[in-house]
Coordinates of C-alpha atoms and ligand atoms in Angstrom, one line a residue:
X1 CA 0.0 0.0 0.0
X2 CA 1.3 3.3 -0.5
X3 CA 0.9 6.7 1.1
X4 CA 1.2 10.6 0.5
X5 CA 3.6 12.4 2.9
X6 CA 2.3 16.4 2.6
X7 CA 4.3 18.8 4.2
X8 CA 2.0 21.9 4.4
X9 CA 2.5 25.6 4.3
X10 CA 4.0 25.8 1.1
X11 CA 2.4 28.9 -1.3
X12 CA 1.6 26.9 -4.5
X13 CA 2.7 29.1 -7.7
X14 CA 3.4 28.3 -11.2
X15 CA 1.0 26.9 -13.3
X16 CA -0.4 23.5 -13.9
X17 CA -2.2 21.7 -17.2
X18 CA -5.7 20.2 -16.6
X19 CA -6.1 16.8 -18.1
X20 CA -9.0 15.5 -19.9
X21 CA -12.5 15.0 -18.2
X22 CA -12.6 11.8 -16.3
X23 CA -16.7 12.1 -16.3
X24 CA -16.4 12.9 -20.2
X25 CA -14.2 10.5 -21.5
X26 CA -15.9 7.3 -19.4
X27 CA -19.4 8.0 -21.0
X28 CA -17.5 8.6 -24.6
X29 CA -15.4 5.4 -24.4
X30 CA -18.7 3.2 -23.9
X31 CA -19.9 4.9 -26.9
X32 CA -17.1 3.7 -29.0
X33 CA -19.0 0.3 -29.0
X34 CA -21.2 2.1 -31.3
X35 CA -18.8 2.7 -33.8
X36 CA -19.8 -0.2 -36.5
X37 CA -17.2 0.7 -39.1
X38 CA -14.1 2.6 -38.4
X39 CA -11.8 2.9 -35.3
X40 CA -12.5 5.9 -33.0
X41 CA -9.3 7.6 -31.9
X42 CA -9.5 10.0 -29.0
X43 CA -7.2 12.6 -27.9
X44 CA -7.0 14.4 -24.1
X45 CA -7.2 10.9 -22.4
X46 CA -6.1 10.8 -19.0
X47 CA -3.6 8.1 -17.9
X48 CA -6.7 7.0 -14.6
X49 CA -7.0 4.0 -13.0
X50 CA -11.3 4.6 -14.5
X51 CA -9.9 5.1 -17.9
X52 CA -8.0 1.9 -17.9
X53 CA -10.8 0.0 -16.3
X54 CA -13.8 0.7 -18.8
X55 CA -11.0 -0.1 -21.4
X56 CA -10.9 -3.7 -20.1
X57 CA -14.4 -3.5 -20.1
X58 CA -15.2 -2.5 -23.7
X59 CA -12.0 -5.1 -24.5
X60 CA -14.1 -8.2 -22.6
X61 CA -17.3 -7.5 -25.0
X62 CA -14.3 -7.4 -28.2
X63 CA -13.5 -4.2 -28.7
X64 CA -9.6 -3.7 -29.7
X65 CA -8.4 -0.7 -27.8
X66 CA -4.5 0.7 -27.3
X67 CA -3.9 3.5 -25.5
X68 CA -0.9 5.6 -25.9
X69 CA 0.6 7.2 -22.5
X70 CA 2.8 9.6 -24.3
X71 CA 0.1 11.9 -26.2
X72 CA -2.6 10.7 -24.0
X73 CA -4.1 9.1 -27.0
X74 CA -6.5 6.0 -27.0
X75 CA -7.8 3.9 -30.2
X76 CA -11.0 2.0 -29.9
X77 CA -11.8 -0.5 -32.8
X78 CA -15.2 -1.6 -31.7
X79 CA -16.3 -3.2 -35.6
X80 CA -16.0 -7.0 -34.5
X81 CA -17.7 -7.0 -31.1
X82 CA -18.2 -10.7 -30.1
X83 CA -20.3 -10.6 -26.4
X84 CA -22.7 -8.5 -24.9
X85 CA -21.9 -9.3 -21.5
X86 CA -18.8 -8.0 -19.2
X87 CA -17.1 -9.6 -16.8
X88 CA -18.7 -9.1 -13.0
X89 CA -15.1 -8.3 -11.2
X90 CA -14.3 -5.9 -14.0
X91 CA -18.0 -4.4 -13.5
X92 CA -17.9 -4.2 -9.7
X93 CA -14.8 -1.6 -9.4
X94 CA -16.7 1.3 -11.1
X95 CA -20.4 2.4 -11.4
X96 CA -19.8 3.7 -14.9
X97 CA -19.4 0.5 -16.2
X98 CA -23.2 0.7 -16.7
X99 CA -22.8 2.9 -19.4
X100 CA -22.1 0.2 -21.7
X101 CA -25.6 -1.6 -21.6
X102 CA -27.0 1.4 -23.7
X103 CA -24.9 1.1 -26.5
X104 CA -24.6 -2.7 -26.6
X105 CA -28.7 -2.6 -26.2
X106 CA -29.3 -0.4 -29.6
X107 CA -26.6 -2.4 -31.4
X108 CA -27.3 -5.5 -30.3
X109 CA -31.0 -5.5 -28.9
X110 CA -29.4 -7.0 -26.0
X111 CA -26.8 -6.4 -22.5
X112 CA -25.9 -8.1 -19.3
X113 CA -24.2 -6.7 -17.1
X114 CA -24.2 -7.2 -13.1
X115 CA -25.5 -4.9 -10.9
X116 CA -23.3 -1.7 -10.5
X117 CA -21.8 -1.8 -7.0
X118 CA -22.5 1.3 -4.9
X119 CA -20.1 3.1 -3.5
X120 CA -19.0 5.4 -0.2
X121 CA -21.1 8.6 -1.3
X122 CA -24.6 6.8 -1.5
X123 CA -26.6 3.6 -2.3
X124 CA -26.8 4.6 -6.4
X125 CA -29.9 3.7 -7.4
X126 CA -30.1 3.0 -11.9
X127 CA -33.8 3.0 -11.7
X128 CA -33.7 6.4 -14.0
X129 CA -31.5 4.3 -16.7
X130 CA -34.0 1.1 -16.7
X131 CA -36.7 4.0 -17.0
X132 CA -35.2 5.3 -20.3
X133 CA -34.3 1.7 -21.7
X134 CA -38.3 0.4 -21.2
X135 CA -39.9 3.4 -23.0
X136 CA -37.6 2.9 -25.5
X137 CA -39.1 -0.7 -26.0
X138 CA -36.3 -2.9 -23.9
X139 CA -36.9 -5.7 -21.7
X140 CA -35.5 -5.7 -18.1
X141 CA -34.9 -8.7 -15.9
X142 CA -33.0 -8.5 -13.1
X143 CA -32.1 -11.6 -10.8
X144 CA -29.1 -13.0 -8.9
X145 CA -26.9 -9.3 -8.8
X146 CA -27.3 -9.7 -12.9
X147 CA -29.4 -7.2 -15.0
X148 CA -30.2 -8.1 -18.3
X149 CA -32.0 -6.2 -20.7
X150 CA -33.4 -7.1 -24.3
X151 CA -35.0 -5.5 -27.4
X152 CA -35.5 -8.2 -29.5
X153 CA -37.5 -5.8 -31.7
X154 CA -34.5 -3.4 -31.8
X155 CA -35.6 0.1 -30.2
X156 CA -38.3 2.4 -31.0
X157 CA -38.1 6.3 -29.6
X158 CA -40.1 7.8 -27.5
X159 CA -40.5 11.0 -25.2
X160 CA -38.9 10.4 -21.9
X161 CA -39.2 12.4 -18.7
X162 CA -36.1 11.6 -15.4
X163 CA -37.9 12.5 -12.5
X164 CA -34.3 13.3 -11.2
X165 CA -31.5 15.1 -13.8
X166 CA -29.6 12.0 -13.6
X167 CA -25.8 12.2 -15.5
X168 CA -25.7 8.7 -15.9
X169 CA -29.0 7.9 -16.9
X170 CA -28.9 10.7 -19.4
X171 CA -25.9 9.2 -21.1
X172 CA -27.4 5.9 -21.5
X173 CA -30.5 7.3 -23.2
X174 CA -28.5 9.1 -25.2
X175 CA -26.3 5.8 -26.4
X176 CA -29.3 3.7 -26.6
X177 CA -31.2 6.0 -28.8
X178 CA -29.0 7.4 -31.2
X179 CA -30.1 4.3 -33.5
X180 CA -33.2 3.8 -32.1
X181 CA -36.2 3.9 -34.7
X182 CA -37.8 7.3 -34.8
X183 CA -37.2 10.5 -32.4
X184 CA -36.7 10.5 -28.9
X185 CA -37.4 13.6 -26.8
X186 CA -35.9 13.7 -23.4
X187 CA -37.1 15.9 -21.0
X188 CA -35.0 17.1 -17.9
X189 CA -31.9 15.4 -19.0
X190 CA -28.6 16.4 -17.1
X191 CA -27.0 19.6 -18.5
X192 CA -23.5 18.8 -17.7
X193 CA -20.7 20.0 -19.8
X194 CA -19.7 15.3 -19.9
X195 CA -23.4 15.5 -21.6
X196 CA -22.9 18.1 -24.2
X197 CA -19.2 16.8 -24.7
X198 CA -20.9 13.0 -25.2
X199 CA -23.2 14.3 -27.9
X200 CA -20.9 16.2 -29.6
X201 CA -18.8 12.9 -30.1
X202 CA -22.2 11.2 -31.1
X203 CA -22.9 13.3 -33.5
X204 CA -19.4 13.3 -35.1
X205 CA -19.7 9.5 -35.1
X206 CA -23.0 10.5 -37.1
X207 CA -25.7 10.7 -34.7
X208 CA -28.6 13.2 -34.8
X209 CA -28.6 15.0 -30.9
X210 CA -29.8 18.5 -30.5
X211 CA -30.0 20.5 -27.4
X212 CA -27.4 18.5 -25.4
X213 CA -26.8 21.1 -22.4
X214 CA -30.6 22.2 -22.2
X215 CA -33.3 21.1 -20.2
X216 CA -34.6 19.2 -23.5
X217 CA -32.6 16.9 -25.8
X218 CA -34.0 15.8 -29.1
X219 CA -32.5 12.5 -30.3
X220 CA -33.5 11.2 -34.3
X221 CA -32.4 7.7 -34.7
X222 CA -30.2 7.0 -37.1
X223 CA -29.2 3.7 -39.1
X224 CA -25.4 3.4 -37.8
X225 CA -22.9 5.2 -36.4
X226 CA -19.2 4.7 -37.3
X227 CA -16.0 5.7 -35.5
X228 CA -14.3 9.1 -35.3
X229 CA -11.6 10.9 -34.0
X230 CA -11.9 13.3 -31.1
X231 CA -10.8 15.6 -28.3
X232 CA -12.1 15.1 -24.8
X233 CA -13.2 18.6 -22.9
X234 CA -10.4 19.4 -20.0
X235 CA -11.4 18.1 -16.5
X236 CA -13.7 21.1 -15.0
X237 CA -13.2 19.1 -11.0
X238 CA -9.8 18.6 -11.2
X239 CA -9.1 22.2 -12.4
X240 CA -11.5 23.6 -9.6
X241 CA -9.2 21.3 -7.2
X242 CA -6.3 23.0 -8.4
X243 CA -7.9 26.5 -8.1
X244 CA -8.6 25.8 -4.6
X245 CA -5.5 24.4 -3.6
X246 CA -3.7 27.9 -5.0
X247 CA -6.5 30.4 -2.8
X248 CA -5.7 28.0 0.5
X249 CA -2.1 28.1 -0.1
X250 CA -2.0 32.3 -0.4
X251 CA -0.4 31.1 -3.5
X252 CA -0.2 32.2 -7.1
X253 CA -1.9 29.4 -10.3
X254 CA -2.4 29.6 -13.5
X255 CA -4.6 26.8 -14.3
X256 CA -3.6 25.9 -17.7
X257 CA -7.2 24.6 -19.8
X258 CA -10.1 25.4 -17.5
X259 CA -12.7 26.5 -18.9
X260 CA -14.7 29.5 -17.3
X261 CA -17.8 28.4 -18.7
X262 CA -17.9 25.6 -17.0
X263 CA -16.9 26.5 -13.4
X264 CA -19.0 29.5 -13.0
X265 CA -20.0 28.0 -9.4
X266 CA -16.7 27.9 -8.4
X267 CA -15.5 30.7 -9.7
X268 CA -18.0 32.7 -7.7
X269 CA -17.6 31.4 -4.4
X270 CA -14.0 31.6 -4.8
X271 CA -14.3 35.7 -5.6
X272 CA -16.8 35.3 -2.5
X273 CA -14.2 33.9 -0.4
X274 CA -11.8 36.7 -1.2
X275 CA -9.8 35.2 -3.4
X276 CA -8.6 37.1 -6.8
X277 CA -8.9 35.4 -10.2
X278 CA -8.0 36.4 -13.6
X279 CA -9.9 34.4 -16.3
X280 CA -8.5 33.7 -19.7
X281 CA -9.4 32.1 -23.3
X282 CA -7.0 29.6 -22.4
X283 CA -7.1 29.2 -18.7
X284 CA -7.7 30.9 -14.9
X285 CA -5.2 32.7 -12.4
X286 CA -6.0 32.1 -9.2
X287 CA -3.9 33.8 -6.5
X288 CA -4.6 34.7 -2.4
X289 CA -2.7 36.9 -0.1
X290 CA -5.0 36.8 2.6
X291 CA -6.8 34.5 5.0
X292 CA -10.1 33.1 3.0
X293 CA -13.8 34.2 4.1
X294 CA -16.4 31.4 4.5
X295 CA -18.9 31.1 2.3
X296 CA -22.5 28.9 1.9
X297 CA -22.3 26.1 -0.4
X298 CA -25.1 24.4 -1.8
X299 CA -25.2 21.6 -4.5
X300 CA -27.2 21.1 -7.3
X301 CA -27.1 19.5 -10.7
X302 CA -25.3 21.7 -12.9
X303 CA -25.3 24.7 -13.8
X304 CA -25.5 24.9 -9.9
X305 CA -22.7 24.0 -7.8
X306 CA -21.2 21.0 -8.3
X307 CA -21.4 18.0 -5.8
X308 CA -18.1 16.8 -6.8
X309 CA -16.5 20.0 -5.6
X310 CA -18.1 19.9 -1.9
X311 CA -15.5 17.8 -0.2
X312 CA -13.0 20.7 -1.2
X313 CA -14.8 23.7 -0.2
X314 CA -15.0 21.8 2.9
X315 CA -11.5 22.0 3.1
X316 CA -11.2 25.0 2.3
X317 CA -13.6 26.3 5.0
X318 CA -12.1 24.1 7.4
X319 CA -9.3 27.0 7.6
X320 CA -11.5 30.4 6.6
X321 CA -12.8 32.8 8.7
X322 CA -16.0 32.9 10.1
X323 CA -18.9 30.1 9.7
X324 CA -19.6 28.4 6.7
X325 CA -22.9 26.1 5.9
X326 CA -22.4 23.1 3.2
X327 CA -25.6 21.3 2.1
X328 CA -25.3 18.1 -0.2
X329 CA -28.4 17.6 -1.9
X330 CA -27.3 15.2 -4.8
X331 CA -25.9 12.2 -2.9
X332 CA -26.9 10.9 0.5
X333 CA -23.9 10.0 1.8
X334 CA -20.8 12.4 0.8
X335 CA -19.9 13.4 4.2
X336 CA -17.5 11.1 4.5
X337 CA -14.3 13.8 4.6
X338 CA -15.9 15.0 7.5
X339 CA -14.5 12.5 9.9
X340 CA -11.0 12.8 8.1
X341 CA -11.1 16.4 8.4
X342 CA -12.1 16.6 12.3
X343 CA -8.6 14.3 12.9
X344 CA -7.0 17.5 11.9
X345 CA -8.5 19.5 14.1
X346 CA -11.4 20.5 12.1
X347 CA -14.6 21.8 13.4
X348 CA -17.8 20.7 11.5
X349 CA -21.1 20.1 12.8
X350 CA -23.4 18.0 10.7
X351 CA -27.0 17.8 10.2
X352 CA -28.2 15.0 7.7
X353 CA -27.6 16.8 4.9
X354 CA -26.5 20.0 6.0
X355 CA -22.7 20.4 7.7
X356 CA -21.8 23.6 9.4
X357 CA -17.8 24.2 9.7
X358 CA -16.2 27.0 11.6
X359 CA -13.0 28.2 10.3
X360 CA -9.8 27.2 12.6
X361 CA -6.6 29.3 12.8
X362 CA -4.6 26.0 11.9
X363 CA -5.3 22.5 10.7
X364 CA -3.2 19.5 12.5
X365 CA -1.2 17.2 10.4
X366 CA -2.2 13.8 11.0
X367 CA -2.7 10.3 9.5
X368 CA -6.3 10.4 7.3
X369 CA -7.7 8.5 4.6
X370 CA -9.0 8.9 1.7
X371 CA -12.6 7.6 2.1
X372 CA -14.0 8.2 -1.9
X373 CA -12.4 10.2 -4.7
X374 CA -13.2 13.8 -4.0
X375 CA -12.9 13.3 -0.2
X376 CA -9.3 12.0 -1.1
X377 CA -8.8 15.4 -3.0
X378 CA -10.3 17.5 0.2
X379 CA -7.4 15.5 2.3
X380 CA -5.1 16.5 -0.2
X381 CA -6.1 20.3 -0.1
X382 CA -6.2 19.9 4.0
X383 CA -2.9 18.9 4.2
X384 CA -1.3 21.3 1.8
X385 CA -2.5 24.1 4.6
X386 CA -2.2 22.2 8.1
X387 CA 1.2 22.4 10.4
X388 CA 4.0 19.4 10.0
X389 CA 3.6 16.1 7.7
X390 CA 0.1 15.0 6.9
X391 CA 0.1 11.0 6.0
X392 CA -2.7 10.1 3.7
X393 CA -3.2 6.4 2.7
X394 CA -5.8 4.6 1.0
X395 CA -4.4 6.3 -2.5
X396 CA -6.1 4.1 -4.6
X397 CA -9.7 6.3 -4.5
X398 CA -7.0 9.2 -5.5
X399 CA -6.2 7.7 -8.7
X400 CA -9.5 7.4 -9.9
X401 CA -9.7 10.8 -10.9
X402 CA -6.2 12.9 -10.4
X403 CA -3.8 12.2 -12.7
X404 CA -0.2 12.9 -12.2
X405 CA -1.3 14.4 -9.2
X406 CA 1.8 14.3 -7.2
X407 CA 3.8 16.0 -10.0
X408 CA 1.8 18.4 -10.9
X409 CA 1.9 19.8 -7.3
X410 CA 5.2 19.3 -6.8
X411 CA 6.0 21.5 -10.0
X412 CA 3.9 23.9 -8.1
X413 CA 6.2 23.7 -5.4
X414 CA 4.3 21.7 -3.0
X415 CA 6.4 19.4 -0.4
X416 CA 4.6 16.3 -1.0
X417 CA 5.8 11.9 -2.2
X418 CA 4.3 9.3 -2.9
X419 CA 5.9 6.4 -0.5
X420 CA 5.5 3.0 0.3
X421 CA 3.6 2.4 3.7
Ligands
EPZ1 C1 -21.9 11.2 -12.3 O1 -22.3 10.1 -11.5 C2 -20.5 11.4 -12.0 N1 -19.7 10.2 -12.4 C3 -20.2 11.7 -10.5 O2 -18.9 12.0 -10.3 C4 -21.1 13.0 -10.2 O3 -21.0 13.2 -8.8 C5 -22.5 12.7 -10.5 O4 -22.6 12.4 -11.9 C6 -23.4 13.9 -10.3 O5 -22.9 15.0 -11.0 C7 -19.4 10.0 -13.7 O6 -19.8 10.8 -14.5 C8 -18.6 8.8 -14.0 P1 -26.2 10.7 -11.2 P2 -23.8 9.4 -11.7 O7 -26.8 9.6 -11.9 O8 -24.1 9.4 -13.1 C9 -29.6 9.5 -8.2 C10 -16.8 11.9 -9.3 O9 -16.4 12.2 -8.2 N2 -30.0 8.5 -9.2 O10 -26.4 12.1 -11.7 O11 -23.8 8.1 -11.0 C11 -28.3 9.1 -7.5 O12 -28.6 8.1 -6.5 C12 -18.1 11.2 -9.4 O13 -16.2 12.1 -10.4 C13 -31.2 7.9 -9.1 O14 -32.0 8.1 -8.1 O15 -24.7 10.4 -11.0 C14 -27.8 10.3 -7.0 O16 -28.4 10.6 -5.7 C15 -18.8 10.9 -8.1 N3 -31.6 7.0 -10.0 C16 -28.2 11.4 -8.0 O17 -29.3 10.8 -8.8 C17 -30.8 6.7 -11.1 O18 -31.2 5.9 -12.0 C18 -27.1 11.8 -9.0 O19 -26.7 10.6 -9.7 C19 -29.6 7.4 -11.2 C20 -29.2 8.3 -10.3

């Protein structure tokens, strides 16, 4: 097993290049299975431990994929499928491996797949995605941790309303319809930036999808869809980790790729906090001299505030003056840091959903875990600011979504390793 070791106190400066979107490219590799003639060839692709899983994934149903560390480039030939079923260890490690039952259903008029696992932030219910698959004529049976669903008829569209704006379910409907027969209108999809970036690739794979990124999404079934080449949107989570870890630092970033657009949220709770930003065409400045102010954060599917950036702000509040009130409202469960954070001297209250943090003068170095992804990312930004060596274990949640992460922030002049435990 291996640990960080984070010295904190350091002022990050320098600037740092955001990878691809994790939450983009997952969805857009599953829709490679689409591509019936043609290999797709994407660019932007981040070296994670998810990337390299739903590769195995698509690879156990036949598709031929080689990815290329160097220019972060990976080639999916997806003509010759030869199952419809993927392997239940494989399946297990990552919740997006559902996202391969939509495309394999309108290619194939059949998937099996076992039940996604849940994971630390909430039980993860897919009722939304079996929703979208049986009004677009599939079968569902589910029995013995397996789902299986069938179209025997192929799929027909239809209008389709998600009772919650579900990312996952959205890009499911989205795969499973492109060649459905007919048009397909789904109403209060998700509105991500992953969505719009998925049905951009669709549609350059030769797909009919208009108004990805609005409250309505019309889909036209088309007869086949054949690979493509294309560039996956940088990682808007991992660059509003990085803009954090510069304001808590009282350090000086130019985050290299973010896109403004698509961190408005963040961007204005940071200028709320006191911190000052510069934003760019091709990237954001993000520098603090002073101590932070808190600030009220409350999620919401996007264009509110993202869920996936709560853990941080917790962080980040954890150290900033005055009260601040965080309220998850997307997952059940992702208080998890909370714990972690209180070991270093943290001082959050929490309510169900709500958690109420009042800024200390100093954070404690300790020994934490990471307890999911971004709760691993809030450990990281805890320990950049607290006093002596920080020890954070349980790396492999880390890896899942931060690529490079120790280099990048050593380049930024952060005293961190990476050692064995
Ligand atoms: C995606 O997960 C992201 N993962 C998550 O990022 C992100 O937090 C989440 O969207 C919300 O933005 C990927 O894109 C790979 P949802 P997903 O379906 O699709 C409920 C990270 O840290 N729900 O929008 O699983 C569900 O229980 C990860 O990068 C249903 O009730 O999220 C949850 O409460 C964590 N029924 C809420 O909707 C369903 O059928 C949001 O889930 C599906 C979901």
């Amino acid at each position: 097993m291996e640990k960080l070791l984070i010295e904190g106190g350091a002022p990050l400066k320098g600037r740092v290049k955001i990878s691809g979107a994790k939450n983009a490219v997952l969805p857009i590799i599953a829709a490679t299975l689409l591509g019936e003639e043609k290999e797709s060839v994407l660019e932007e692709v981040p070296g994670l431990c998810d990337v390299k899983t739903i590769s195995e994934i698509i690879e156990s149903v036949g598709a031929k994929v080689r990815y290329n560390a160097e220019n972060e480039t990976l080639t999916v030939d997806a003509t010759n499928l030869i199952a419809t079923e993927a392997p239940t260890d494989l399946v297990r490690k990552m919740r997006a491996s559902f996202l391969i039952i939509g495309p394999l259903l309108t290619r194939y008029g059949k998937a099996k797949i076992s039940l996604p696992g849940g994971c630390a932030i909430g039980t993860r219910p897919i009722d939304l995605h079996l929703k979208g698959f049986e009004a677009l004529g599939a079968k569902i049976e589910i029995g013995h941790g397996f789902i299986s669903v069938t179209a025997p008829n192929g799929l027909v569209g239809n209008r389709i309303y998600l009772d919650f704006p579900s990312v996952g379910a959205t890009e499911n409907i989205l795969m499973a319809a492109a060649t459905a027969k007919g048009e397909t209108y789904l109403e209060n999809p998700a509105e991500e930036p992953e969505i719009v970036d998925l049905a951009n690739f669709l549609n350059v794979m030769g797909a009919k999808i208009r108004g990805a990124g609005t409250n309505l999404i019309k889909i036209t079934g088309v007869e086949r869809l054949r690979g493509e080449n294309y560039t996956i949107i940088p990682d808007r989570i991992e660059a509003g980790t990085y803009m954090l870890a510069a304001a808590m630092t009282k350090g000086d970033v130019f985050i290299e790729n973010a896109i403004r657009e698509h961190l408005k949220p963040v961007i204005a709770k940071l200028k709320d906090a006191g911190a000052s930003l510069e934003e760019s065409i091709n990237g954001i400045r993000v520098y603090a001299s002073g101590d932070l102010k808190s600030v009220d954060i409350k999620t919401m599917p996007y264009p509110g505030f993202p869920t996936d950036m709560q853990a941080q702000f917790m962080a980040m509040l954890a150290i900033s003056k005055g009260k601040g009130q965080v309220i998850e409202t997307v997952f059940e469960n992702r208080f998890m840091h909370v714990e972690e954070l209180r070991r270093m001297g943290a001082n959050i209250t929490v309510n169900e959903r709500c958690a109420e943090v009042v800024g200390v003068e100093k954070l404690k170095a300790s020994r934490v875990k990471a307890t999911d992804l971004r709760a691993g990312a809030a450990m990281v930004l805890a320990a950049l600011v607290a006093d002596g060596v920080t020890e954070i274990t349980a790396l492999h949640h880390i890896d899942r979504g931060y690529h490079n992460l120790v280099e990048k922030l050593i380049s930024l002049g952060a005293k961190i390793k990476r050692i064995e435990e």
